[in-house]
Short mmCIF file of C-alpha atoms and ligand atoms in Angstrom, two decimals:
data_model
loop_
_atom_site.label_atom_id
_atom_site.label_comp_id
_atom_site.label_asym_id
_atom_site.label_seq_id
_atom_site.Cartn_x
_atom_site.Cartn_y
_atom_site.Cartn_z
CA MET A 1 -8.08 -5.37 29.15
CA ASP A 2 -6.22 -6.72 32.03
CA LYS A 3 -4.02 -4.58 34.60
CA PHE A 4 -1.36 -5.47 37.06
CA ILE A 5 -1.64 -3.94 40.54
CA ILE A 6 1.83 -3.85 42.41
CA HIS A 7 2.73 -2.87 45.91
CA GLY A 8 6.28 -1.86 45.72
CA GLY A 9 9.10 -1.98 48.22
CA LYS A 10 9.44 -5.83 48.52
CA ASN A 11 12.97 -7.19 48.40
CA LEU A 12 13.48 -9.65 45.66
CA ARG A 13 14.91 -13.12 46.60
CA GLY A 14 15.35 -16.33 44.92
CA THR A 15 15.71 -17.91 41.44
CA VAL A 16 13.98 -17.17 37.98
CA SER A 17 13.99 -19.53 35.09
CA ILE A 18 14.26 -17.79 31.58
CA GLY A 19 12.10 -18.92 28.81
CA GLY A 20 12.93 -19.29 25.01
CA ALA A 21 13.68 -16.08 22.93
CA LYS A 22 10.55 -14.36 21.28
CA ASN A 23 12.66 -12.87 18.69
CA ALA A 24 14.38 -16.14 17.76
CA SER A 25 10.97 -18.05 17.63
CA LEU A 26 9.37 -15.24 15.40
CA ALA A 27 12.10 -16.18 12.88
CA LEU A 28 12.47 -19.95 13.30
CA MET A 29 8.75 -20.46 12.79
CA PRO A 30 8.38 -19.05 9.25
CA ALA A 31 11.80 -20.66 8.27
CA THR A 32 9.75 -23.89 8.24
CA LEU A 33 8.00 -22.59 4.97
CA LEU A 34 11.26 -23.19 3.17
CA ALA A 35 11.00 -27.11 3.11
CA SER A 36 7.81 -29.43 3.45
CA GLY A 37 7.57 -31.66 6.31
CA LYS A 38 7.57 -31.97 10.08
CA TYR A 39 9.55 -29.72 12.42
CA GLU A 40 9.94 -29.56 16.19
CA LEU A 41 10.72 -26.23 17.68
CA ALA A 42 11.82 -26.70 21.32
CA ASN A 43 11.87 -24.18 24.17
CA THR A 44 9.31 -21.98 22.34
CA PRO A 45 7.85 -19.54 24.62
CA ASP A 46 4.01 -19.30 25.03
CA LEU A 47 3.56 -15.63 24.10
CA ARG A 48 0.84 -13.61 22.35
CA ASP A 49 3.27 -12.93 19.42
CA VAL A 50 4.09 -16.69 18.97
CA PHE A 51 0.38 -17.40 18.88
CA THR A 52 -0.12 -14.53 16.30
CA MET A 53 2.65 -16.15 14.17
CA SER A 54 1.08 -19.57 14.60
CA LYS A 55 -2.23 -18.05 13.34
CA LEU A 56 -0.56 -16.69 10.46
CA LEU A 57 1.07 -19.84 9.34
CA GLN A 58 -2.01 -21.81 9.95
CA SER A 59 -3.90 -19.40 7.46
CA MET A 60 -1.42 -20.46 4.84
CA GLY A 61 -2.07 -24.27 5.55
CA VAL A 62 0.55 -25.10 7.82
CA THR A 63 -0.33 -26.91 10.97
CA VAL A 64 1.09 -25.60 14.29
CA GLU A 65 0.48 -27.61 17.58
CA ARG A 66 2.03 -26.64 20.98
CA LYS A 67 2.77 -29.49 23.39
CA ASP A 68 4.17 -27.75 26.48
CA HIS A 69 7.10 -25.56 25.24
CA THR A 70 7.83 -27.64 21.83
CA LEU A 71 5.84 -26.32 18.70
CA HIS A 72 5.20 -29.32 16.20
CA ILE A 73 5.07 -27.83 12.87
CA ASN A 74 3.88 -29.36 9.53
CA THR A 75 4.37 -27.47 6.25
CA PHE A 76 3.07 -30.38 4.02
CA ARG A 77 0.20 -28.56 2.83
CA VAL A 78 1.00 -24.77 2.29
CA ASN A 79 -1.62 -23.57 -0.17
CA LYS A 80 -1.71 -19.86 0.60
CA PHE A 81 1.26 -17.25 0.07
CA GLU A 82 -0.45 -14.30 1.89
CA ALA A 83 0.12 -12.34 5.08
CA PRO A 84 -3.11 -10.29 5.47
CA TYR A 85 -3.26 -6.93 7.17
CA GLU A 86 -5.24 -8.37 10.09
CA HIS A 87 -2.19 -10.52 11.32
CA VAL A 88 0.60 -7.91 10.14
CA LYS A 89 -0.80 -4.98 11.90
CA LYS A 90 -0.79 -7.06 15.21
CA MET A 91 2.92 -7.98 14.78
CA ARG A 92 5.62 -6.62 12.40
CA ALA A 93 7.39 -9.86 12.49
CA SER A 94 4.86 -11.18 10.21
CA ILE A 95 7.13 -9.65 7.41
CA TYR A 96 9.43 -12.59 8.04
CA VAL A 97 7.21 -14.97 5.81
CA LEU A 98 8.27 -12.75 2.87
CA GLY A 99 11.62 -14.37 2.20
CA PRO A 100 10.90 -17.89 2.63
CA LEU A 101 7.62 -17.81 0.29
CA VAL A 102 9.29 -15.96 -2.50
CA ALA A 103 12.44 -18.42 -2.14
CA ARG A 104 10.27 -21.58 -2.03
CA TYR A 105 7.17 -20.71 -3.89
CA GLY A 106 8.12 -17.83 -6.11
CA LYS A 107 5.38 -15.59 -4.85
CA ALA A 108 4.07 -13.85 -1.79
CA LYS A 109 1.55 -11.13 -0.94
CA VAL A 110 2.48 -9.54 2.38
CA SER A 111 0.77 -6.47 3.98
CA LEU A 112 3.10 -3.68 4.71
CA PRO A 113 3.52 -3.57 8.43
CA GLY A 114 1.84 -0.42 10.06
CA GLY A 115 3.94 1.53 12.41
CA CYS A 116 3.97 0.72 16.07
CA ALA A 117 3.51 2.54 19.45
CA TRP A 118 6.80 4.41 18.82
CA GLY A 119 6.62 5.27 15.40
CA PRO A 120 7.37 4.16 11.68
CA ARG A 121 8.95 0.75 11.10
CA PRO A 122 10.16 0.90 7.54
CA VAL A 123 10.88 -2.45 5.67
CA ASN A 124 12.78 -0.93 2.91
CA LEU A 125 16.01 -2.90 3.59
CA HIS A 126 14.04 -6.03 3.29
CA LEU A 127 12.57 -5.26 -0.03
CA GLU A 128 15.74 -3.78 -1.51
CA ALA A 129 17.48 -7.15 -0.67
CA LEU A 130 14.87 -9.16 -2.21
CA LYS A 131 14.95 -7.08 -5.31
CA LYS A 132 18.94 -7.49 -5.51
CA LEU A 133 18.12 -11.35 -5.37
CA GLY A 134 15.88 -10.98 -8.48
CA ALA A 135 12.40 -10.68 -6.91
CA LYS A 136 10.01 -8.48 -8.64
CA ILE A 137 8.43 -6.27 -5.89
CA GLU A 138 5.24 -3.99 -6.40
CA LEU A 139 3.38 -2.21 -3.74
CA ASP A 140 -0.32 -2.34 -4.21
CA ARG A 141 -2.85 -0.84 -1.87
CA GLY A 142 -0.70 -1.44 1.28
CA TYR A 143 0.50 -4.84 0.24
CA ILE A 144 3.73 -6.07 -0.97
CA ILE A 145 3.45 -8.25 -4.10
CA ALA A 146 6.63 -10.18 -4.62
CA LYS A 147 7.19 -12.76 -7.44
CA ALA A 148 10.57 -14.65 -8.71
CA ARG A 149 10.98 -17.62 -10.87
CA ARG A 150 14.16 -18.63 -9.15
CA LEU A 151 16.05 -16.02 -6.84
CA LYS A 152 19.76 -15.73 -7.83
CA ALA A 153 22.70 -14.80 -5.63
CA ALA A 154 23.73 -11.36 -4.97
CA ARG A 155 26.13 -9.07 -2.98
CA ILE A 156 23.88 -7.29 -0.44
CA VAL A 157 25.38 -4.40 1.75
CA PHE A 158 23.11 -3.24 4.28
CA ASN A 159 23.68 0.49 5.10
CA ILE A 160 22.27 0.11 8.51
CA SER A 161 22.26 -3.14 10.69
CA SER A 162 18.82 -4.71 10.57
CA VAL A 163 17.79 -7.86 12.57
CA GLY A 164 14.79 -8.29 10.34
CA ALA A 165 16.26 -7.59 7.06
CA THR A 166 19.07 -9.86 7.68
CA GLY A 167 16.79 -12.56 8.71
CA ASN A 168 14.54 -12.17 5.57
CA THR A 169 17.52 -12.03 3.35
CA LEU A 170 19.06 -15.16 4.83
CA MET A 171 15.94 -17.21 4.26
CA ALA A 172 15.66 -16.08 0.74
CA ALA A 173 19.35 -16.72 -0.16
CA VAL A 174 19.35 -20.22 0.98
CA LEU A 175 17.44 -21.31 -2.03
CA ALA A 176 18.83 -18.73 -4.56
CA LYS A 177 21.08 -19.90 -7.39
CA GLY A 178 24.76 -19.21 -6.60
CA THR A 179 26.53 -17.67 -3.61
CA THR A 180 25.00 -14.61 -1.97
CA ARG A 181 27.07 -12.43 0.39
CA ILE A 182 25.60 -10.21 2.98
CA GLU A 183 27.56 -7.46 4.50
CA ASN A 184 26.95 -5.29 7.61
CA ALA A 185 24.57 -8.04 8.59
CA ALA A 186 23.00 -8.19 11.99
CA MET A 187 25.07 -10.40 14.57
CA GLU A 188 22.03 -10.82 17.23
CA PRO A 189 22.00 -14.12 18.77
CA GLU A 190 18.52 -14.57 17.29
CA ILE A 191 20.00 -14.51 13.82
CA ILE A 192 22.63 -16.89 14.93
CA ASN A 193 19.84 -19.40 16.00
CA LEU A 194 17.94 -18.73 12.78
CA ALA A 195 21.14 -19.51 10.62
CA GLU A 196 21.79 -22.77 12.69
CA MET A 197 18.30 -24.00 11.97
CA LEU A 198 18.75 -23.28 8.30
CA VAL A 199 22.17 -25.31 8.16
CA SER A 200 20.44 -28.26 10.06
CA MET A 201 17.88 -28.04 7.23
CA GLY A 202 20.82 -28.60 4.45
CA ALA A 203 21.70 -24.94 4.01
CA LYS A 204 25.22 -23.94 3.36
CA ILE A 205 25.97 -20.70 5.36
CA GLY A 206 29.51 -19.40 6.36
CA GLY A 207 30.30 -16.44 8.72
CA ILE A 208 27.60 -17.12 11.06
CA GLY A 209 27.72 -14.65 13.88
CA THR A 210 29.77 -12.04 12.00
CA THR A 211 28.85 -9.11 9.94
CA THR A 212 29.60 -10.81 6.78
CA ILE A 213 27.55 -13.82 5.78
CA GLU A 214 27.95 -16.06 2.77
CA ILE A 215 25.28 -18.47 1.57
CA GLU A 216 25.71 -20.98 -1.06
CA GLY A 217 22.31 -21.53 -2.49
CA VAL A 218 21.01 -25.33 -2.74
CA ASP A 219 18.17 -26.59 -4.66
CA ALA A 220 15.99 -27.86 -1.81
CA LEU A 221 16.13 -28.15 1.92
CA HIS A 222 14.70 -30.62 4.41
CA PRO A 223 12.73 -30.25 7.78
CA ALA A 224 14.77 -30.22 11.13
CA HIS A 225 14.32 -30.11 14.78
CA ILE A 226 15.68 -26.91 16.62
CA SER A 227 15.89 -25.48 20.18
CA THR A 228 15.05 -21.79 20.61
CA ILE A 229 17.94 -19.86 22.44
CA PRO A 230 17.21 -18.22 25.79
CA ASP A 231 15.47 -14.83 25.70
CA ARG A 232 18.26 -12.38 26.67
CA ILE A 233 15.70 -9.58 27.03
CA GLU A 234 13.61 -11.53 29.46
CA ALA A 235 16.92 -12.30 31.40
CA GLY A 236 17.92 -8.76 31.28
CA THR A 237 14.64 -7.49 32.43
CA MET A 238 14.62 -9.80 35.55
CA LEU A 239 18.23 -8.70 36.30
CA VAL A 240 16.97 -5.09 36.28
CA ALA A 241 14.23 -6.15 38.47
CA GLY A 242 16.69 -7.57 40.98
CA ALA A 243 18.90 -4.45 40.81
CA LEU A 244 15.87 -2.10 41.66
CA CYS A 245 14.56 -4.18 44.32
CA ASN A 246 17.57 -4.70 46.71
CA GLY A 247 17.78 -8.15 44.99
CA LYS A 248 19.65 -11.38 45.70
CA ILE A 249 18.46 -13.31 42.73
CA ARG A 250 19.67 -15.96 40.48
CA VAL A 251 18.61 -15.80 36.96
CA GLU A 252 18.83 -19.47 35.36
CA ASN A 253 18.64 -20.96 31.95
CA CYS A 254 20.04 -17.89 30.40
CA GLU A 255 22.78 -17.38 28.06
CA PRO A 256 25.31 -15.02 29.93
CA ALA A 257 27.49 -14.28 26.70
CA HIS A 258 24.36 -13.00 25.16
CA LEU A 259 24.02 -10.35 27.90
CA SER A 260 27.61 -9.02 28.23
CA ALA A 261 26.91 -5.32 27.27
CA LEU A 262 24.08 -5.35 30.06
CA THR A 263 26.01 -7.16 32.77
CA ALA A 264 29.07 -4.82 32.20
CA ARG A 265 26.72 -1.71 32.76
CA LEU A 266 25.14 -3.46 35.85
CA ASP A 267 28.64 -3.87 37.30
CA ASP A 268 29.39 -0.25 36.62
CA ALA A 269 26.17 0.48 38.57
CA GLY A 270 27.49 -1.30 41.56
CA MET A 271 25.69 -4.84 41.28
CA LYS A 272 27.72 -7.85 42.58
CA LEU A 273 27.45 -10.28 39.81
CA SER A 274 28.47 -13.98 39.57
CA VAL A 275 28.32 -15.52 36.09
CA GLY A 276 28.07 -19.40 35.43
CA SER A 277 27.65 -21.21 32.09
CA SER A 278 23.89 -20.82 32.01
CA PHE A 279 23.01 -18.52 35.08
CA ILE A 280 23.77 -15.01 36.42
CA GLU A 281 23.49 -14.17 40.11
CA LEU A 282 22.91 -10.58 41.28
CA HIS A 283 23.30 -9.09 44.63
CA ALA A 284 22.10 -5.34 44.42
CA PRO A 285 23.88 -2.61 46.61
CA LYS A 286 22.04 -0.12 48.68
CA GLU A 287 23.02 2.70 46.34
CA ILE A 288 22.74 2.34 42.51
CA LEU A 289 25.45 4.48 40.58
CA PRO A 290 24.48 6.40 37.67
CA VAL A 291 25.77 4.84 34.30
CA ALA A 292 24.99 6.35 30.93
CA VAL A 293 24.25 3.84 28.24
CA SER A 294 23.77 4.39 24.50
CA THR A 295 22.09 1.55 22.48
CA ALA A 296 23.69 -0.28 19.52
CA PRO A 297 23.29 -3.36 17.39
CA TYR A 298 24.61 -6.61 18.95
CA PRO A 299 26.92 -6.93 20.68
CA GLY A 300 26.12 -3.37 21.96
CA PHE A 301 23.57 -2.36 24.65
CA PRO A 302 20.21 -3.56 23.32
CA THR A 303 17.47 -1.20 22.44
CA ASP A 304 14.98 -3.76 24.05
CA MET A 305 16.55 -2.97 27.30
CA GLN A 306 16.64 0.83 27.05
CA ALA A 307 13.41 1.46 28.87
CA GLN A 308 14.24 -1.02 31.63
CA TRP A 309 17.59 0.95 32.11
CA ILE A 310 15.96 4.30 32.53
CA ALA A 311 13.77 2.81 35.12
CA LEU A 312 16.72 1.82 36.92
CA MET A 313 18.54 5.03 36.58
CA ALA A 314 15.41 6.78 37.96
CA ILE A 315 16.47 6.00 41.45
CA ALA A 316 20.34 6.19 40.82
CA LYS A 317 22.35 8.35 43.14
CA GLY A 318 23.32 10.88 40.42
CA SER A 319 22.61 11.87 37.02
CA SER A 320 23.03 9.80 33.83
CA THR A 321 21.87 9.84 30.13
CA VAL A 322 20.35 7.04 27.96
CA THR A 323 20.45 7.35 24.19
CA ASP A 324 18.68 5.21 21.76
CA THR A 325 20.53 5.17 18.45
CA ILE A 326 18.37 2.47 17.02
CA TYR A 327 14.68 3.89 17.51
CA PHE A 328 14.98 7.75 18.08
CA ASP A 329 11.31 7.84 19.38
CA ARG A 330 11.29 4.84 21.65
CA PHE A 331 10.45 6.75 24.75
CA LYS A 332 6.72 6.32 25.30
CA HIS A 333 7.54 5.10 28.95
CA ILE A 334 9.02 8.39 29.98
CA PRO A 335 5.68 10.30 30.74
CA GLU A 336 4.65 7.42 32.55
CA LEU A 337 7.76 7.13 34.68
CA ILE A 338 7.37 10.83 35.50
CA ARG A 339 4.19 10.06 36.90
CA LEU A 340 5.93 7.63 39.31
CA GLY A 341 8.10 10.80 40.47
CA ALA A 342 11.09 10.22 38.04
CA ASN A 343 12.98 13.12 37.11
CA ILE A 344 13.77 12.67 33.21
CA GLU A 345 14.09 15.12 30.44
CA LEU A 346 14.07 13.92 26.76
CA ASN A 347 15.96 15.72 24.29
CA GLU A 348 15.60 14.20 20.65
CA ASN A 349 16.73 10.62 21.36
CA THR A 350 18.52 11.17 24.56
CA ALA A 351 16.87 11.06 28.21
CA ALA A 352 18.67 12.96 30.79
CA ILE A 353 17.74 11.23 33.99
CA LYS A 354 18.30 12.83 37.57
CA GLY A 355 18.13 10.05 40.03
CA VAL A 356 15.55 10.57 42.91
CA LYS A 357 15.49 9.32 46.36
CA LYS A 358 12.17 7.36 45.89
CA LEU A 359 9.38 6.64 43.54
CA ILE A 360 5.82 6.95 44.47
CA GLY A 361 3.05 4.50 43.22
CA ALA A 362 0.48 5.80 40.62
CA LYS A 363 -1.69 4.47 37.71
CA VAL A 364 0.19 4.29 34.62
CA MET A 365 -0.38 3.13 31.09
CA SER A 366 1.49 0.76 29.15
CA THR A 367 2.00 1.62 25.56
CA ASP A 368 4.34 -1.07 24.20
CA LEU A 369 6.08 -4.12 25.18
CA ARG A 370 9.25 -2.88 26.75
CA ALA A 371 7.84 0.30 28.13
CA SER A 372 5.33 -1.93 29.96
CA ALA A 373 8.17 -3.89 31.42
CA ALA A 374 9.84 -0.64 32.56
CA LEU A 375 6.56 0.60 34.38
CA ILE A 376 6.38 -2.81 36.19
CA LEU A 377 10.00 -2.67 37.29
CA ALA A 378 9.47 0.94 38.57
CA GLY A 379 6.32 -0.06 40.29
CA LEU A 380 8.23 -2.88 42.16
CA ARG A 381 10.26 -0.10 43.54
CA ALA A 382 7.91 2.53 44.04
CA GLU A 383 6.35 3.25 47.49
CA GLY A 384 2.69 2.25 47.81
CA GLU A 385 0.33 0.81 45.01
CA THR A 386 1.09 1.15 41.11
CA GLU A 387 -1.43 0.17 38.70
CA VAL A 388 -0.13 -0.75 35.25
CA LEU A 389 -2.97 -0.65 32.73
CA ARG A 390 -3.16 -2.49 29.32
CA VAL A 391 -0.97 -5.33 30.31
CA TYR A 392 -1.71 -7.00 26.86
CA HIS A 393 1.34 -5.35 25.64
CA LEU A 394 3.31 -7.39 28.08
CA ASP A 395 1.71 -10.75 27.20
CA ARG A 396 3.33 -10.27 23.69
CA GLY A 397 6.80 -10.78 24.95
CA TYR A 398 6.86 -12.19 28.49
CA GLU A 399 5.39 -15.47 29.63
CA ALA A 400 3.60 -15.12 33.03
CA ILE A 401 5.82 -12.47 34.29
CA GLU A 402 3.73 -11.61 37.20
CA LYS A 403 4.09 -15.38 38.35
CA LYS A 404 8.01 -15.22 37.97
CA LEU A 405 8.16 -12.08 39.90
CA GLN A 406 5.79 -13.41 42.61
CA ASN A 407 8.04 -16.27 43.03
CA LEU A 408 10.93 -13.74 43.72
CA GLY A 409 8.67 -12.29 46.50
CA ALA A 410 7.11 -9.29 44.60
CA ASP A 411 3.65 -8.14 45.53
CA ILE A 412 2.13 -8.10 42.01
CA LYS A 413 -1.32 -9.38 40.78
CA ARG A 414 -3.18 -9.51 37.51
CA VAL A 415 -6.73 -8.07 37.63
CA ALA A 416 -8.65 -9.39 34.74
CA GLY A 417 -11.17 -7.79 32.39
CA GLU A 418 -12.54 -4.22 32.84
CA GLU A 419 -12.09 -1.55 30.17
CA PHE A 420 -9.53 0.77 31.68
C1 LIG B 1 14.15 -6.65 15.80
O1 LIG B 1 13.15 -5.73 15.26
C2 LIG B 1 13.28 -7.04 16.99
N1 LIG B 1 12.05 -7.78 16.82
C3 LIG B 1 12.89 -5.91 17.93
O2 LIG B 1 12.52 -6.27 19.21
C4 LIG B 1 14.27 -5.16 18.17
O3 LIG B 1 14.11 -3.80 19.02
C5 LIG B 1 15.15 -4.65 16.85
O4 LIG B 1 15.18 -5.89 15.98
C6 LIG B 1 16.37 -4.02 16.99
O5 LIG B 1 17.23 -4.93 18.03
C7 LIG B 1 12.20 -8.91 16.37
O6 LIG B 1 13.27 -9.57 16.30
C8 LIG B 1 10.77 -9.63 16.07
P1 LIG B 1 15.70 -3.93 12.79
P2 LIG B 1 13.44 -5.34 13.66
O7 LIG B 1 15.30 -4.21 11.48
O8 LIG B 1 14.10 -6.33 12.85
C9 LIG B 1 15.56 0.46 10.75
C10 LIG B 1 10.92 -6.11 20.93
O9 LIG B 1 10.83 -5.42 21.83
N2 LIG B 1 15.06 -0.25 9.68
O10 LIG B 1 16.93 -4.33 13.30
O11 LIG B 1 12.11 -4.80 13.03
C11 LIG B 1 14.57 0.40 11.96
O12 LIG B 1 13.78 1.47 11.84
C12 LIG B 1 11.18 -6.01 19.59
O13 LIG B 1 11.20 -7.45 21.29
C13 LIG B 1 14.97 0.46 8.40
O14 LIG B 1 15.19 1.56 8.38
O15 LIG B 1 14.37 -4.17 13.67
C14 LIG B 1 15.55 0.49 13.17
O16 LIG B 1 15.87 2.03 13.19
C15 LIG B 1 10.92 -4.42 19.41
N3 LIG B 1 14.61 -0.28 7.47
C16 LIG B 1 16.69 -0.19 12.73
O17 LIG B 1 16.58 -0.24 11.22
C17 LIG B 1 14.32 -1.63 7.45
O18 LIG B 1 13.85 -2.05 6.29
C18 LIG B 1 16.95 -1.50 13.24
O19 LIG B 1 15.65 -2.27 13.05
C19 LIG B 1 14.35 -2.35 8.67
C20 LIG B 1 14.81 -1.58 9.71
#
């Protein structure tokens, strides 16, 4: 398993280009199951999770070919309607094939996703919504068995905002008979990207980008070409890297409007920001001001930036708190940050951080995707050498992150192989 070796203390300078959004691609790819034919998904990032989704679709008879950052997908010969455990255990987003398979083929056998590094990840909202749309759902030895002659429209009111359940329900409702109404729907940009793809395939969807979505079911859809939106979490991670490393950086090919909660907090922390139509420039101050955040569904502060923000607050001039209201146990990065000298106390789902003057490099272990990002960011700031082990977690959601950081002046290198 690869590790990164980082020598901290370098000031970051220069420009970094942002890739396509992992969490959009993982919804756009299974949406191709809704209509037979050829699709082009442009600006698709080259990530482990995208590779896993490609393998899952290929196991169903779909052909998926990558040409640079465009996926060429052909769904003429879908002949299997299953998502086996070996795929789903690697990536929870495999559940996204459930809605399209039931809507288009009337059947699906999808493994229940296991938990993940930070705890259980239920799918009850997905299943309840599909049942409301008329699917027969049974659980059999760890698998979801779904059947439906033809889905029928329903009014679905989510009691909590769920990106995945909104995406799955959208992809099921577009072929249901009648008009479906989803209330308390997720508004994340990745869901908007999915809805726009479905509309380009002939779906009739109103209220896109709001919490109430209306879908008038159609009898059939057709293939389309779509471009994946920029990855707001990759962009946010690079901005926090600049903030931590006395940076003067420009983050390009991003969508600043998707980052407004983060840039508002960076501004509060003392960063000098200038924002264009597709870039954000950040000049970091010598002293970082402490800023408390609490995560929330979009457009609130993203839970996927929670770990990175704690890394930044670790060296702020004063105390702050970070609360995760989405995932109460997404804090595996804290013990590792403490190994780097951070002063953090966790109480339930709130981290109390006392800024320290400096972090000191050490060996730290990645546990999940965004925790790994936080450890790299802290290592870029820490004095001396930091080794971040098990970086395969990072490769799930960041394309060539070490190269992008090297181009900004960071001293980071990947060491391949070895069992750590
Ligand atoms: C998506 O996961 C993202 N993944 C996650 O990003 C992100 O953290 C999350 O949304 C929240 O923004 C993808 O898009 C592939 P949810 P998802 O359903 O859809 C609870 C990353 O780092 N819930 O919005 O699985 C759930 O436990 C990943 O890129 C239920 O209770 O998240 C959580 O507390 C990590 N029952 C809350 O809802 C359900 O059926 C929000 O989860 C579904 C969810």
